[in-house]
Amino acid sequence: MTSTRTFLAAASLALLATIPLAHAQGQSAFAGDAAARRHAEGVALEKRGNDHGAFVAFLEAAEGGHPPALRKLGEIYDNGNAAVERDYSQSIIWYQRARDAGEPVPQQKPRPPGPPFGY
């Protein structure tokens, strides 16, 4: 499980590094409607309990610049799930990308690093 989370974290960081380049070049694996469809697939996968598949779908939709997918990645990193460990610094990055894309994102309360309170 830890190796899967480590792989997913590394993959998301690698993808994060490619997003500005893809947008600067006007290229994307999933653009426009395709990114919206991939986001919808991610929502369906998440509802079925497939956190890993949903995470990959949201990453691909975010690469296509789909603002709700950018926000969703912020939420995933903010809370963590079965596929992704909670990473507050990554959540801030994704939330900011969503805001920059015009997606409404609630203001985050400052939190200390580490597990949520009460654990």
PDB file of N, CA and C in Angstrom, residues 39-88:
ATOM      1  N   HIS A  39     -13.089  13.827 -16.269  1.00  0.00           N
ATOM      2  CA  HIS A  39     -13.477  14.210 -14.903  1.00  0.00           C
ATOM      3  C   HIS A  39     -14.735  13.451 -14.485  1.00  0.00           C
ATOM      4  N   ALA A  40     -15.711  13.386 -15.377  1.00  0.00           N
ATOM      5  CA  ALA A  40     -16.953  12.657 -15.068  1.00  0.00           C
ATOM      6  C   ALA A  40     -16.668  11.184 -14.815  1.00  0.00           C
ATOM      7  N   GLU A  41     -15.741  10.611 -15.579  1.00  0.00           N
ATOM      8  CA  GLU A  41     -15.346   9.221 -15.336  1.00  0.00           C
ATOM      9  C   GLU A  41     -14.718   9.084 -13.951  1.00  0.00           C
ATOM     10  N   GLY A  42     -13.917  10.065 -13.562  1.00  0.00           N
ATOM     11  CA  GLY A  42     -13.309  10.049 -12.237  1.00  0.00           C
ATOM     12  C   GLY A  42     -14.349  10.078 -11.136  1.00  0.00           C
ATOM     13  N   VAL A  43     -15.377  10.896 -11.323  1.00  0.00           N
ATOM     14  CA  VAL A  43     -16.464  10.962 -10.339  1.00  0.00           C
ATOM     15  C   VAL A  43     -17.148   9.603 -10.223  1.00  0.00           C
ATOM     16  N   ALA A  44     -17.419   8.971 -11.365  1.00  0.00           N
ATOM     17  CA  ALA A  44     -18.069   7.655 -11.349  1.00  0.00           C
ATOM     18  C   ALA A  44     -17.177   6.611 -10.677  1.00  0.00           C
ATOM     19  N   LEU A  45     -15.888   6.631 -10.982  1.00  0.00           N
ATOM     20  CA  LEU A  45     -14.960   5.682 -10.354  1.00  0.00           C
ATOM     21  C   LEU A  45     -14.897   5.893  -8.841  1.00  0.00           C
ATOM     22  N   GLU A  46     -14.881   7.149  -8.435  1.00  0.00           N
ATOM     23  CA  GLU A  46     -14.845   7.456  -7.011  1.00  0.00           C
ATOM     24  C   GLU A  46     -16.101   6.939  -6.301  1.00  0.00           C
ATOM     25  N   LYS A  47     -17.254   7.110  -6.928  1.00  0.00           N
ATOM     26  CA  LYS A  47     -18.506   6.620  -6.344  1.00  0.00           C
ATOM     27  C   LYS A  47     -18.507   5.105  -6.192  1.00  0.00           C
ATOM     28  N   ARG A  48     -17.804   4.408  -7.094  1.00  0.00           N
ATOM     29  CA  ARG A  48     -17.706   2.947  -7.015  1.00  0.00           C
ATOM     30  C   ARG A  48     -16.627   2.502  -6.037  1.00  0.00           C
ATOM     31  N   GLY A  49     -15.905   3.440  -5.445  1.00  0.00           N
ATOM     32  CA  GLY A  49     -14.874   3.095  -4.476  1.00  0.00           C
ATOM     33  C   GLY A  49     -13.507   2.851  -5.076  1.00  0.00           C
ATOM     34  N   ASN A  50     -13.323   3.178  -6.342  1.00  0.00           N
ATOM     35  CA  ASN A  50     -12.038   2.984  -7.002  1.00  0.00           C
ATOM     36  C   ASN A  50     -11.232   4.282  -6.900  1.00  0.00           C
ATOM     37  N   ASP A  51     -10.624   4.508  -5.748  1.00  0.00           N
ATOM     38  CA  ASP A  51      -9.882   5.743  -5.511  1.00  0.00           C
ATOM     39  C   ASP A  51      -8.684   5.881  -6.435  1.00  0.00           C
ATOM     40  N   HIS A  52      -7.999   4.791  -6.727  1.00  0.00           N
ATOM     41  CA  HIS A  52      -6.836   4.854  -7.606  1.00  0.00           C
ATOM     42  C   HIS A  52      -7.247   5.268  -9.023  1.00  0.00           C
ATOM     43  N   GLY A  53      -8.251   4.603  -9.577  1.00  0.00           N
ATOM     44  CA  GLY A  53      -8.726   4.935 -10.914  1.00  0.00           C
ATOM     45  C   GLY A  53      -9.257   6.361 -10.991  1.00  0.00           C
ATOM     46  N   ALA A  54      -9.969   6.778  -9.947  1.00  0.00           N
ATOM     47  CA  ALA A  54     -10.501   8.144  -9.908  1.00  0.00           C
ATOM     48  C   ALA A  54      -9.370   9.158  -9.884  1.00  0.00           C
ATOM     49  N   PHE A  55      -8.345   8.894  -9.076  1.00  0.00           N
ATOM     50  CA  PHE A  55      -7.206   9.813  -8.983  1.00  0.00           C
ATOM     51  C   PHE A  55      -6.533   9.987 -10.343  1.00  0.00           C
ATOM     52  N   VAL A  56      -6.314   8.885 -11.052  1.00  0.00           N
ATOM     53  CA  VAL A  56      -5.694   8.950 -12.378  1.00  0.00           C
ATOM     54  C   VAL A  56      -6.583   9.753 -13.329  1.00  0.00           C
ATOM     55  N   ALA A  57      -7.890   9.515 -13.294  1.00  0.00           N
ATOM     56  CA  ALA A  57      -8.814  10.244 -14.167  1.00  0.00           C
ATOM     57  C   ALA A  57      -8.792  11.739 -13.854  1.00  0.00           C
ATOM     58  N   PHE A  58      -8.785  12.086 -12.576  1.00  0.00           N
ATOM     59  CA  PHE A  58      -8.743  13.503 -12.211  1.00  0.00           C
ATOM     60  C   PHE A  58      -7.429  14.153 -12.633  1.00  0.00           C
ATOM     61  N   LEU A  59      -6.314  13.428 -12.503  1.00  0.00           N
ATOM     62  CA  LEU A  59      -5.035  13.960 -12.963  1.00  0.00           C
ATOM     63  C   LEU A  59      -5.063  14.245 -14.463  1.00  0.00           C
ATOM     64  N   GLU A  60      -5.602  13.316 -15.227  1.00  0.00           N
ATOM     65  CA  GLU A  60      -5.667  13.496 -16.677  1.00  0.00           C
ATOM     66  C   GLU A  60      -6.588  14.656 -17.050  1.00  0.00           C
ATOM     67  N   ALA A  61      -7.713  14.773 -16.356  1.00  0.00           N
ATOM     68  CA  ALA A  61      -8.622  15.890 -16.618  1.00  0.00           C
ATOM     69  C   ALA A  61      -7.964  17.216 -16.237  1.00  0.00           C
ATOM     70  N   ALA A  62      -7.208  17.213 -15.149  1.00  0.00           N
ATOM     71  CA  ALA A  62      -6.503  18.431 -14.731  1.00  0.00           C
ATOM     72  C   ALA A  62      -5.444  18.812 -15.753  1.00  0.00           C
ATOM     73  N   GLU A  63      -4.781  17.822 -16.331  1.00  0.00           N
ATOM     74  CA  GLU A  63      -3.791  18.103 -17.363  1.00  0.00           C
ATOM     75  C   GLU A  63      -4.454  18.808 -18.547  1.00  0.00           C
ATOM     76  N   GLY A  64      -5.704  18.484 -18.795  1.00  0.00           N
ATOM     77  CA  GLY A  64      -6.461  19.138 -19.853  1.00  0.00           C
ATOM     78  C   GLY A  64      -6.991  20.499 -19.443  1.00  0.00           C
ATOM     79  N   GLY A  65      -6.681  20.909 -18.205  1.00  0.00           N
ATOM     80  CA  GLY A  65      -7.081  22.233 -17.737  1.00  0.00           C
ATOM     81  C   GLY A  65      -8.510  22.323 -17.245  1.00  0.00           C
ATOM     82  N   HIS A  66      -9.142  21.209 -16.927  1.00  0.00           N
ATOM     83  CA  HIS A  66     -10.539  21.213 -16.460  1.00  0.00           C
ATOM     84  C   HIS A  66     -10.577  21.699 -15.003  1.00  0.00           C
ATOM     85  N   PRO A  67     -11.109  22.915 -14.758  1.00  0.00           N
ATOM     86  CA  PRO A  67     -11.058  23.493 -13.407  1.00  0.00           C
ATOM     87  C   PRO A  67     -11.649  22.626 -12.288  1.00  0.00           C
ATOM     88  N   PRO A  68     -12.802  21.956 -12.495  1.00  0.00           N
ATOM     89  CA  PRO A  68     -13.297  21.108 -11.402  1.00  0.00           C
ATOM     90  C   PRO A  68     -12.327  19.972 -11.040  1.00  0.00           C
ATOM     91  N   ALA A  69     -11.584  19.474 -12.021  1.00  0.00           N
ATOM     92  CA  ALA A  69     -10.599  18.428 -11.728  1.00  0.00           C
ATOM     93  C   ALA A  69      -9.440  18.993 -10.913  1.00  0.00           C
ATOM     94  N   LEU A  70      -9.044  20.214 -11.212  1.00  0.00           N
ATOM     95  CA  LEU A  70      -7.991  20.863 -10.426  1.00  0.00           C
ATOM     96  C   LEU A  70      -8.431  20.985  -8.963  1.00  0.00           C
ATOM     97  N   ARG A  71      -9.684  21.427  -8.760  1.00  0.00           N
ATOM     98  CA  ARG A  71     -10.206  21.546  -7.394  1.00  0.00           C
ATOM     99  C   ARG A  71     -10.291  20.171  -6.720  1.00  0.00           C
ATOM    100  N   LYS A  72     -10.733  19.166  -7.477  1.00  0.00           N
ATOM    101  CA  LYS A  72     -10.878  17.826  -6.898  1.00  0.00           C
ATOM    102  C   LYS A  72      -9.543  17.290  -6.426  1.00  0.00           C
ATOM    103  N   LEU A  73      -8.473  17.539  -7.176  1.00  0.00           N
ATOM    104  CA  LEU A  73      -7.154  17.098  -6.729  1.00  0.00           C
ATOM    105  C   LEU A  73      -6.771  17.808  -5.436  1.00  0.00           C
ATOM    106  N   GLY A  74      -7.120  19.086  -5.319  1.00  0.00           N
ATOM    107  CA  GLY A  74      -6.890  19.787  -4.055  1.00  0.00           C
ATOM    108  C   GLY A  74      -7.623  19.109  -2.908  1.00  0.00           C
ATOM    109  N   GLU A  75      -8.853  18.709  -3.154  1.00  0.00           N
ATOM    110  CA  GLU A  75      -9.645  18.034  -2.121  1.00  0.00           C
ATOM    111  C   GLU A  75      -9.049  16.681  -1.762  1.00  0.00           C
ATOM    112  N   ILE A  76      -8.620  15.936  -2.779  1.00  0.00           N
ATOM    113  CA  ILE A  76      -8.034  14.619  -2.515  1.00  0.00           C
ATOM    114  C   ILE A  76      -6.784  14.760  -1.657  1.00  0.00           C
ATOM    115  N   TYR A  77      -5.896  15.671  -2.043  1.00  0.00           N
ATOM    116  CA  TYR A  77      -4.675  15.857  -1.257  1.00  0.00           C
ATOM    117  C   TYR A  77      -4.973  16.458   0.114  1.00  0.00           C
ATOM    118  N   ASP A  78      -6.012  17.260   0.218  1.00  0.00           N
ATOM    119  CA  ASP A  78      -6.362  17.879   1.497  1.00  0.00           C
ATOM    120  C   ASP A  78      -6.817  16.835   2.508  1.00  0.00           C
ATOM    121  N   ASN A  79      -7.553  15.829   2.020  1.00  0.00           N
ATOM    122  CA  ASN A  79      -8.116  14.821   2.923  1.00  0.00           C
ATOM    123  C   ASN A  79      -7.414  13.473   2.867  1.00  0.00           C
ATOM    124  N   GLY A  80      -6.775  13.170   1.736  1.00  0.00           N
ATOM    125  CA  GLY A  80      -6.211  11.844   1.535  1.00  0.00           C
ATOM    126  C   GLY A  80      -7.327  10.842   1.250  1.00  0.00           C
ATOM    127  N   ASN A  81      -6.941   9.703   0.725  1.00  0.00           N
ATOM    128  CA  ASN A  81      -7.896   8.609   0.507  1.00  0.00           C
ATOM    129  C   ASN A  81      -7.111   7.308   0.427  1.00  0.00           C
ATOM    130  N   ALA A  82      -7.757   6.243  -0.022  1.00  0.00           N
ATOM    131  CA  ALA A  82      -7.092   4.935  -0.057  1.00  0.00           C
ATOM    132  C   ALA A  82      -5.921   4.907  -1.039  1.00  0.00           C
ATOM    133  N   ALA A  83      -5.903   5.789  -2.021  1.00  0.00           N
ATOM    134  CA  ALA A  83      -4.845   5.783  -3.030  1.00  0.00           C
ATOM    135  C   ALA A  83      -3.788   6.858  -2.815  1.00  0.00           C
ATOM    136  N   VAL A  84      -4.140   7.919  -2.105  1.00  0.00           N
ATOM    137  CA  VAL A  84      -3.246   9.077  -1.982  1.00  0.00           C
ATOM    138  C   VAL A  84      -3.168   9.508  -0.519  1.00  0.00           C
ATOM    139  N   GLU A  85      -1.938   9.646  -0.044  1.00  0.00           N
ATOM    140  CA  GLU A  85      -1.763  10.147   1.327  1.00  0.00           C
ATOM    141  C   GLU A  85      -2.075  11.632   1.366  1.00  0.00           C
ATOM    142  N   ARG A  86      -2.586  12.071   2.492  1.00  0.00           N
ATOM    143  CA  ARG A  86      -2.859  13.493   2.683  1.00  0.00           C
ATOM    144  C   ARG A  86      -1.552  14.265   2.549  1.00  0.00           C
ATOM    145  N   ASP A  87      -1.600  15.341   1.764  1.00  0.00           N
ATOM    146  CA  ASP A  87      -0.418  16.177   1.552  1.00  0.00           C
ATOM    147  C   ASP A  87      -0.899  17.613   1.438  1.00  0.00           C
ATOM    148  N   TYR A  88      -0.823  18.327   2.548  1.00  0.00           N
ATOM    149  CA  TYR A  88      -1.376  19.671   2.611  1.00  0.00           C
ATOM    150  C   TYR A  88      -0.707  20.608   1.612  1.00  0.00           C
TER     151      TYR A  88
END
